[in-house]
Short mmCIF file of C-alpha atoms and ligand atoms in Angstrom, two decimals:
data_model
loop_
_atom_site.label_atom_id
_atom_site.label_comp_id
_atom_site.label_asym_id
_atom_site.label_seq_id
_atom_site.Cartn_x
_atom_site.Cartn_y
_atom_site.Cartn_z
CA MET R 62 17.30 -20.06 -10.54
CA LYS R 63 17.45 -16.48 -11.66
CA PHE R 64 16.33 -12.82 -10.62
CA ASP R 65 17.14 -9.32 -9.12
CA PHE R 66 16.41 -8.14 -5.53
CA LEU R 67 16.16 -4.49 -5.34
CA SER R 68 16.18 -2.65 -1.79
CA SER R 69 18.24 0.09 -1.86
CA THR R 70 16.46 1.97 1.95
CA PHE R 71 18.26 1.74 5.55
CA VAL R 72 15.65 0.62 7.49
CA ARG R 73 15.17 1.29 11.03
CA PHE R 74 12.80 -1.08 12.86
CA GLY R 75 11.36 -1.25 16.37
CA SER R 76 9.03 0.34 19.57
CA GLY R 77 11.53 4.01 19.85
CA VAL R 78 13.47 4.28 16.83
CA LEU R 79 11.80 7.49 15.99
CA GLU R 80 13.74 8.91 18.56
CA THR R 81 16.70 8.59 16.04
CA THR R 82 14.64 10.75 13.74
CA GLY R 83 17.22 14.11 13.94
CA GLN R 84 20.39 11.81 13.92
CA GLU R 85 19.27 10.09 10.72
CA ALA R 86 18.01 13.39 8.99
CA CYS R 87 20.96 15.11 9.60
CA GLU R 88 23.37 12.18 8.63
CA ILE R 89 21.27 13.34 5.16
CA GLY R 90 20.57 16.88 4.96
CA ARG R 91 20.29 20.04 6.77
CA ASN R 92 17.40 21.47 5.49
CA ALA R 93 14.23 19.70 5.64
CA LEU R 94 10.61 19.77 3.98
CA LEU R 95 8.61 18.25 6.50
CA VAL R 96 5.28 16.80 4.43
CA THR R 97 2.54 15.43 6.30
CA GLY R 98 -1.25 15.21 5.98
CA ARG R 99 -3.79 18.03 7.26
CA SER R 100 -4.54 16.44 10.59
CA SER R 101 -4.18 13.17 12.43
CA ALA R 102 -0.15 13.54 12.58
CA LYS R 103 -1.17 16.80 14.85
CA LYS R 104 -3.49 14.82 16.73
CA SER R 105 -1.26 12.22 18.20
CA GLY R 106 1.20 14.60 18.57
CA SER R 107 3.79 12.31 16.32
CA LEU R 108 4.20 16.20 13.66
CA LYS R 109 5.48 18.28 16.79
CA LYS R 110 7.46 15.42 18.12
CA VAL R 111 9.24 15.21 14.39
CA GLU R 112 9.54 18.66 14.77
CA GLU R 113 11.56 18.32 18.07
CA LEU R 114 13.62 15.57 17.23
CA LEU R 115 14.89 17.46 14.25
CA LYS R 116 15.99 20.68 15.84
CA ARG R 117 16.92 19.36 18.03
CA GLU R 118 19.86 18.57 15.69
CA ASN R 119 19.72 21.93 13.91
CA LEU R 120 17.74 21.25 11.00
CA GLU R 121 15.93 23.44 9.58
CA ILE R 122 12.54 23.04 8.93
CA VAL R 123 9.64 23.78 6.55
CA LEU R 124 6.35 22.69 7.23
CA PHE R 125 4.00 21.45 4.56
CA ASP R 126 0.97 20.02 5.57
CA GLN R 127 -1.64 20.19 2.92
CA VAL R 128 -1.64 16.41 1.52
CA GLU R 129 -5.30 14.88 1.45
CA GLN R 130 -6.09 11.03 0.97
CA ASN R 131 -5.53 10.12 -2.43
CA PRO R 132 -3.03 13.51 -3.10
CA SER R 133 -3.87 14.95 -5.94
CA VAL R 134 -1.03 16.06 -9.14
CA GLU R 135 -1.84 19.57 -7.81
CA THR R 136 -1.07 18.82 -3.78
CA VAL R 137 1.83 17.45 -5.40
CA GLU R 138 3.15 20.24 -7.30
CA ALA R 139 2.45 23.12 -4.65
CA GLY R 140 4.39 21.11 -1.60
CA ALA R 141 7.21 21.29 -4.61
CA GLY R 142 6.98 24.33 -5.05
CA VAL R 143 7.45 25.05 -1.21
CA ALA R 144 10.42 23.19 -1.19
CA ARG R 145 12.36 25.11 -3.94
CA GLU R 146 11.71 28.48 -2.59
CA ALA R 147 12.77 27.52 0.59
CA GLY R 148 15.54 25.76 -0.80
CA CYS R 149 15.38 22.30 0.96
CA ASP R 150 17.80 19.30 0.85
CA LEU R 151 15.68 16.97 2.49
CA VAL R 152 12.00 15.87 2.90
CA VAL R 153 11.18 14.13 6.10
CA ALA R 154 7.49 12.39 5.36
CA LEU R 155 4.92 11.72 8.52
CA GLY R 156 2.36 9.76 7.94
CA GLY R 157 0.62 6.77 6.01
CA GLY R 158 0.65 6.19 2.58
CA SER R 159 -0.68 9.48 1.17
CA PRO R 160 1.54 11.66 2.47
CA LEU R 161 4.54 9.29 1.63
CA ASP R 162 3.56 9.14 -1.71
CA ALA R 163 2.72 12.87 -1.92
CA ALA R 164 6.37 12.90 -0.35
CA LYS R 165 7.97 11.47 -3.47
CA GLY R 166 6.35 13.35 -5.94
CA ILE R 167 7.80 16.16 -4.15
CA ALA R 168 11.22 15.17 -4.29
CA VAL R 169 11.19 14.37 -7.42
CA LEU R 170 9.89 18.02 -8.55
CA ALA R 171 11.80 19.61 -5.94
CA ALA R 172 15.32 18.12 -7.67
CA GLN R 173 14.37 18.32 -11.33
CA GLY R 174 11.06 20.94 -11.58
CA GLY R 175 8.94 20.25 -14.45
CA SER R 176 5.05 19.10 -13.71
CA LEU R 177 4.75 15.20 -12.83
CA GLU R 178 3.14 14.33 -15.92
CA ASP R 179 7.08 14.40 -17.29
CA TYR R 180 7.63 11.29 -14.64
CA ILE R 181 4.54 9.30 -14.75
CA GLY R 182 5.92 5.80 -15.65
CA VAL R 183 8.90 3.75 -15.11
CA ASP R 184 12.51 4.97 -15.04
CA LYS R 185 11.72 8.74 -15.78
CA VAL R 186 12.95 10.38 -13.14
CA GLU R 187 16.88 11.21 -12.77
CA GLN R 188 17.13 13.14 -9.69
CA ALA R 189 15.33 13.39 -6.36
CA LEU R 190 15.76 14.75 -3.23
CA PRO R 191 16.69 12.04 -0.67
CA LEU R 192 13.72 11.13 1.49
CA VAL R 193 13.53 10.26 5.52
CA ALA R 194 9.51 8.20 5.30
CA ILE R 195 8.27 8.02 9.19
CA PRO R 196 4.87 5.60 8.67
CA THR R 197 2.30 6.23 11.16
CA THR R 198 -0.06 3.27 9.51
CA ALA R 199 0.81 -0.51 9.03
CA GLY R 200 -0.03 -1.05 5.15
CA THR R 201 1.15 0.56 2.67
CA GLY R 202 4.79 -0.62 2.57
CA SER R 203 5.65 3.14 0.88
CA GLU R 204 8.34 3.75 3.36
CA VAL R 205 10.11 0.42 1.30
CA THR R 206 9.03 1.48 -2.52
CA LYS R 207 9.94 2.81 -5.55
CA TYR R 208 6.62 3.96 -6.28
CA ALA R 209 4.53 6.89 -5.85
CA ILE R 210 0.44 7.09 -6.29
CA ILE R 211 -0.34 10.36 -7.04
CA THR R 212 -4.42 10.46 -8.20
CA ASP R 213 -5.46 12.87 -11.61
CA TRP R 214 -8.70 13.66 -10.91
CA LYS R 215 -9.46 15.55 -14.10
CA THR R 216 -8.73 12.44 -15.58
CA LYS R 217 -10.18 10.13 -12.96
CA GLN R 218 -6.98 8.15 -13.27
CA LYS R 219 -4.20 7.02 -10.00
CA ARG R 220 -0.81 7.72 -11.80
CA THR R 221 2.46 5.89 -10.70
CA VAL R 222 5.34 7.16 -10.50
CA ALA R 223 8.28 4.43 -10.15
CA SER R 224 12.02 5.06 -10.35
CA PRO R 225 14.47 3.25 -7.59
CA LEU R 226 15.25 7.02 -7.24
CA LEU R 227 12.12 7.19 -5.21
CA CYS R 228 13.42 4.63 -2.63
CA PRO R 229 13.25 6.62 0.69
CA ARG R 230 16.89 7.02 1.85
CA THR R 231 15.73 5.71 5.35
CA ALA R 232 12.92 4.45 7.21
CA ILE R 233 11.89 5.08 10.38
CA VAL R 234 9.83 2.19 11.18
CA ASP R 235 8.67 2.89 15.05
CA PRO R 236 5.41 0.36 16.10
CA LEU R 237 4.54 2.91 18.84
CA LEU R 238 3.00 5.19 16.06
CA THR R 239 0.80 2.90 15.41
CA VAL R 240 -0.90 2.74 18.24
CA THR R 241 -3.36 5.81 18.14
CA MET R 242 -4.83 4.31 15.22
CA PRO R 243 -8.06 4.19 15.24
CA LYS R 244 -9.87 0.65 14.68
CA GLN R 245 -11.40 1.21 11.25
CA ILE R 246 -7.82 2.26 9.77
CA THR R 247 -6.01 -0.28 11.52
CA ALA R 248 -8.72 -2.62 9.45
CA ASN R 249 -8.04 -0.97 6.10
CA THR R 250 -4.17 -0.65 5.76
CA GLY R 251 -4.12 -3.82 7.62
CA MET R 252 -5.71 -5.60 4.83
CA ASP R 253 -4.05 -3.46 1.97
CA ALA R 254 -0.78 -4.51 3.26
CA LEU R 255 -1.95 -8.75 3.25
CA SER R 256 -3.18 -7.46 -0.52
CA HIS R 257 0.14 -6.67 -1.19
CA ALA R 258 1.94 -10.00 0.10
CA ILE R 259 -1.45 -12.14 -1.64
CA GLU R 260 -0.87 -10.28 -5.29
CA GLY R 261 3.04 -10.60 -4.48
CA TYR R 262 3.06 -14.28 -4.15
CA LEU R 263 0.88 -14.59 -7.40
CA SER R 264 2.70 -11.90 -9.38
CA LEU R 265 4.69 -12.70 -12.61
CA LYS R 266 7.75 -11.26 -11.02
CA SER R 267 7.38 -13.22 -7.63
CA GLN R 268 10.63 -14.74 -7.02
CA PRO R 269 12.06 -17.22 -3.97
CA ILE R 270 13.03 -14.04 -1.80
CA THR R 271 9.81 -12.58 -2.42
CA ASP R 272 8.04 -15.49 -1.33
CA LEU R 273 9.50 -16.40 1.47
CA LEU R 274 8.75 -12.34 2.67
CA ALA R 275 5.12 -12.41 1.27
CA ILE R 276 4.26 -15.90 3.17
CA GLU R 277 5.49 -14.70 6.23
CA SER R 278 3.69 -11.57 5.74
CA ILE R 279 0.56 -13.48 5.03
CA TRP R 280 0.77 -15.37 8.21
CA THR R 281 1.49 -12.54 10.40
CA VAL R 282 -1.25 -10.19 9.49
CA ALA R 283 -3.65 -13.51 9.78
CA LYS R 284 -2.68 -13.95 13.02
CA TYR R 285 -2.07 -10.70 15.00
CA LEU R 286 -4.07 -8.17 13.01
CA PRO R 287 -7.30 -9.49 14.86
CA ARG R 288 -6.09 -8.50 17.70
CA ALA R 289 -4.24 -5.40 16.80
CA VAL R 290 -7.58 -3.88 16.10
CA GLY R 291 -9.59 -5.68 18.84
CA GLN R 292 -6.93 -4.00 21.13
CA PRO R 293 -5.01 -0.97 20.21
CA GLU R 294 -2.43 -0.63 22.70
CA ASP R 295 -1.47 -4.19 22.43
CA LEU R 296 2.24 -3.39 20.85
CA GLU R 297 3.05 -7.08 19.84
CA ALA R 298 0.28 -7.22 17.94
CA ARG R 299 1.30 -3.82 16.47
CA GLU R 300 4.60 -4.22 16.16
CA ARG R 301 3.44 -7.74 14.12
CA VAL R 302 1.31 -5.66 11.89
CA MET R 303 4.05 -3.42 11.23
CA TYR R 304 6.32 -5.79 10.68
CA ALA R 305 4.37 -7.85 8.35
CA SER R 306 3.07 -4.25 6.06
CA LEU R 307 7.39 -3.52 5.67
CA LEU R 308 7.78 -7.38 4.51
CA ALA R 309 4.99 -7.03 2.02
CA GLY R 310 6.59 -3.66 0.74
CA LEU R 311 9.85 -5.11 0.13
CA VAL R 312 7.91 -7.33 -1.91
CA ILE R 313 6.04 -5.28 -4.19
CA ASN R 314 8.76 -3.42 -4.34
CA GLN R 315 9.78 -6.27 -6.93
CA THR R 316 6.72 -7.76 -8.08
CA ARG R 317 4.26 -4.61 -8.32
CA THR R 318 0.81 -5.25 -7.19
CA GLY R 319 -2.10 -6.66 -9.02
CA MET R 320 -5.18 -6.72 -10.17
CA ILE R 321 -6.56 -6.03 -6.65
CA HIS R 322 -5.28 -2.86 -6.93
CA GLY R 323 -6.33 -1.59 -10.15
CA LEU R 324 -10.17 -2.77 -9.83
CA GLY R 325 -9.96 -1.47 -6.39
CA TYR R 326 -8.69 2.16 -7.61
CA GLU R 327 -11.67 2.43 -9.28
CA LEU R 328 -13.20 1.85 -6.68
CA THR R 329 -11.57 4.87 -4.86
CA LEU R 330 -11.72 7.36 -7.56
CA ASN R 331 -15.85 6.78 -8.07
CA TYR R 332 -17.07 6.44 -4.67
CA GLN R 333 -13.95 6.95 -2.48
CA VAL R 334 -13.95 3.92 -0.63
CA PRO R 335 -10.42 3.97 1.78
CA HIS R 336 -7.75 2.10 -0.69
CA GLY R 337 -7.51 -0.47 1.83
CA LEU R 338 -11.04 -1.48 2.29
CA ALA R 339 -11.29 -1.21 -1.97
CA ASN R 340 -8.88 -4.25 -2.16
CA THR R 341 -10.63 -6.00 0.77
CA LEU R 342 -14.01 -6.31 -1.18
CA LEU R 343 -12.20 -7.10 -4.23
CA MET R 344 -9.43 -9.41 -2.37
CA PRO R 345 -11.70 -13.14 -2.45
CA GLN R 346 -12.97 -12.71 -5.28
CA VAL R 347 -9.53 -11.69 -7.44
CA MET R 348 -7.94 -14.61 -5.69
CA GLU R 349 -10.50 -17.32 -6.59
CA PHE R 350 -10.63 -16.14 -10.69
CA ASN R 351 -6.63 -16.36 -10.70
CA ARG R 352 -6.52 -19.91 -8.46
CA ILE R 353 -6.80 -21.95 -11.61
CA SER R 354 -3.38 -20.43 -12.94
CA CYS R 355 -1.72 -21.02 -10.08
CA PRO R 356 -3.63 -23.43 -7.73
CA GLU R 357 -0.20 -24.88 -5.55
CA LYS R 358 0.43 -20.96 -4.91
CA THR R 359 -3.06 -20.66 -3.42
CA ILE R 360 -3.00 -23.10 -1.66
CA GLN R 361 -0.16 -22.13 0.19
CA ILE R 362 -2.06 -19.11 0.90
CA ALA R 363 -4.76 -20.65 2.56
CA ARG R 364 -2.51 -22.74 4.88
CA ALA R 365 -0.35 -18.83 5.99
CA LEU R 366 -3.89 -18.17 6.98
CA GLY R 367 -4.76 -20.63 8.77
CA GLU R 368 -6.91 -22.99 7.37
CA ASN R 369 -6.44 -26.99 7.68
CA VAL R 370 -6.34 -27.95 3.75
CA GLU R 371 -4.85 -31.45 4.35
CA SER R 372 -7.52 -33.75 3.68
CA LEU R 373 -9.40 -31.35 0.67
CA SER R 374 -9.19 -31.72 -3.49
CA THR R 375 -7.35 -29.23 -5.12
CA ARG R 376 -9.75 -27.17 -5.98
CA GLU R 377 -11.75 -27.20 -2.34
CA ALA R 378 -8.14 -26.46 -1.19
CA GLY R 379 -7.58 -23.04 -2.96
CA ARG R 380 -11.14 -22.22 -2.55
CA ARG R 381 -10.05 -21.87 1.03
CA ALA R 382 -7.58 -18.89 0.78
CA ALA R 383 -10.23 -16.87 -0.51
CA PHE R 384 -12.94 -17.56 2.16
CA ALA R 385 -10.63 -16.94 4.96
CA VAL R 386 -9.82 -13.32 3.48
CA ARG R 387 -13.64 -12.90 3.59
CA GLU R 388 -13.91 -14.52 6.59
CA LEU R 389 -10.77 -12.34 8.42
CA ALA R 390 -12.49 -9.17 7.04
CA VAL R 391 -15.99 -10.20 9.09
CA ASP R 392 -14.26 -10.86 11.84
CA LEU R 393 -12.57 -7.00 11.99
CA GLY R 394 -16.08 -5.36 11.02
CA MET R 395 -15.27 -5.11 7.43
CA PRO R 396 -18.34 -4.43 5.20
CA GLU R 397 -18.95 -7.76 3.18
CA ASN R 398 -19.93 -6.39 -0.03
CA ALA R 399 -19.12 -3.61 -2.51
CA ALA R 400 -22.70 -2.29 -2.02
CA LYS R 401 -22.38 -1.38 0.96
CA VAL R 402 -19.75 1.22 -0.35
CA GLY R 403 -21.53 3.12 -3.03
CA LEU R 404 -21.45 0.37 -5.84
CA LYS R 405 -23.89 0.17 -8.18
CA LEU R 406 -25.04 -2.42 -10.41
CA GLU R 407 -25.51 0.02 -13.43
CA ASP R 408 -22.15 1.60 -12.73
CA ILE R 409 -20.53 -2.14 -13.15
CA LYS R 410 -19.89 -1.86 -16.88
CA GLY R 411 -18.70 1.13 -16.98
CA ILE R 412 -15.69 0.97 -14.40
CA ALA R 413 -15.09 -2.12 -15.81
CA GLN R 414 -14.48 -0.88 -18.94
CA SER R 415 -11.83 1.54 -17.62
CA PHE R 416 -9.88 -0.60 -15.60
CA ILE R 417 -9.56 -2.94 -18.87
CA GLN R 418 -8.56 0.96 -20.39
CA THR R 419 -5.78 1.36 -18.10
CA LYS R 420 -4.19 -1.87 -18.24
CA ARG R 421 -2.94 -1.46 -14.83
CA SER R 422 -1.25 -4.93 -13.96
CA PHE R 423 -1.78 -6.83 -17.05
CA GLY R 424 2.25 -7.38 -17.03
CA VAL R 425 1.83 -9.48 -13.60
CA THR R 426 -1.36 -10.96 -13.08
CA PRO R 427 -1.07 -14.71 -13.51
CA ARG R 428 -4.58 -14.53 -15.08
CA TYR R 429 -5.74 -12.46 -18.23
CA PRO R 430 -9.39 -11.02 -17.72
CA ASP R 431 -11.58 -10.29 -20.35
CA ILE R 432 -14.33 -7.65 -20.05
CA ASN R 433 -16.48 -10.28 -18.71
CA GLU R 434 -14.67 -11.29 -16.55
CA VAL R 435 -13.79 -8.20 -15.02
CA GLU R 436 -17.54 -6.94 -14.51
CA THR R 437 -18.32 -10.19 -13.29
CA ILE R 438 -16.05 -9.95 -10.56
CA TYR R 439 -17.49 -6.33 -9.69
CA LEU R 440 -20.95 -8.18 -9.67
CA LYS R 441 -19.67 -10.74 -7.51
CA SER R 442 -18.51 -8.07 -4.75
CA PHE R 443 -21.38 -6.03 -4.91
CA ARG R 444 -23.49 -8.96 -4.49
CA GLY R 445 -20.97 -10.27 -1.66
CA GLU R 446 -20.53 -13.68 -3.46
CA ILE R 447 -17.07 -15.44 -4.21
FE1 FE2 Z 56 -1.75 -1.15 -1.47
#
C-alpha cells in the first residue's frame, strides 16, 4: 500500500463555530480583504455578522462583494487590485463555491502580482495570502481544497489553478449558515458533494483514506439531503450534509474530479446551468459508462446509496448505483433530463468536441471515452436515459 494524503487546512466544524471567526482570523493577519458574492450573504445577515466578528478583534476590513456565479478572470484580477491597494495580509472568504474560489485566485494575485493566466495549471504558485474560508453552502468542499476554478468567458473555458498554497489556512464550517439556503440551491449543492464523493471514489487516484471518506460521504448525502431539502430548518440534516460535503472536499483534494465535472462544465458554460445541477444531469450516465472499469466499486456505491443488491448479478447490482442517483435527484425535485435545462440536440457534437479538447479528467477517469461515447452520454442525458 502506498499513497499521499495532503490536508493542510485547520477545520473548525459545528453549529455556532462562526463565533470564533475573529479569533481565528486575528491569529493570521490584521488587515483582511473580505470576499463575498453580490447578494446572498447580505440578505441572510451573515456578512454583517462576519464584519462584526472581525471588527471585535480590531481587524481592518476591506470589502470586495463583486463575485458572481462562475467567477471570471476579470473579477479575480479586480479583487486582487483592491487587496494590493489596501495592503491586505489576509483574505476572508464568505459564501458558496464562487466566492471561495475567487478568493483563492485573489490571494495568489495579491501576493505575487501578474495575471491569472500565469498560474493556470498545477503547482505554478509560489506565494499566496493566507485564507480563512467560511462556506455558506454545503457542496463545493472548496474550504479544504487546493483548487480555484475560474471561468474565462472569452474562450468559454473553466480554468483551474491548483496548488497546496491555495488550501485555506482555516475553514470555519458552520452548518447554521446553510439554514437560509433555498431549496433548489440546497439540492444542487448537495448533489455536487455527492458527485465529488462518487468521482473521487472511482478516480484512478483514489486510495484507502479517500475511499473511506467517500463512502461515508455518499451514504450521508443519500440519507440526509432529502431531509435538508424537505425541511430547511432540520439542523441535524444540515449538519450531516455539510459534514458530507467537507469529507467529499477532502476526497477530491487528493483524487481530483472526473468526467462528470468535465462534461458538466460544458452545460454550465453553454447554458448557464448551475454547477451541481449540471453534474446531477450527467452523473447516472457517466457512472453507467464507468461501471465496466470498476464493477466492485460501483456496487459499493449502490450499497452506500441504500440499494439492496445481494441477490442481483454483478451487472444488475452495478446498474442500481446509477438509477439510485437518478431517483434521489427526482425525489429532490430536480429536472430529469438535460433538455429541460437548455441542451439542444444540434449542439451535442460541438460540446462533446469541446470536452474532448480540454482533456479534463483524462488522468483520473477510470474509463477513457472517445468522441462517440461522449456524444452518447450527452444524448442519454438529453433524453433522460441511463
Ligand atoms: Fe463540483
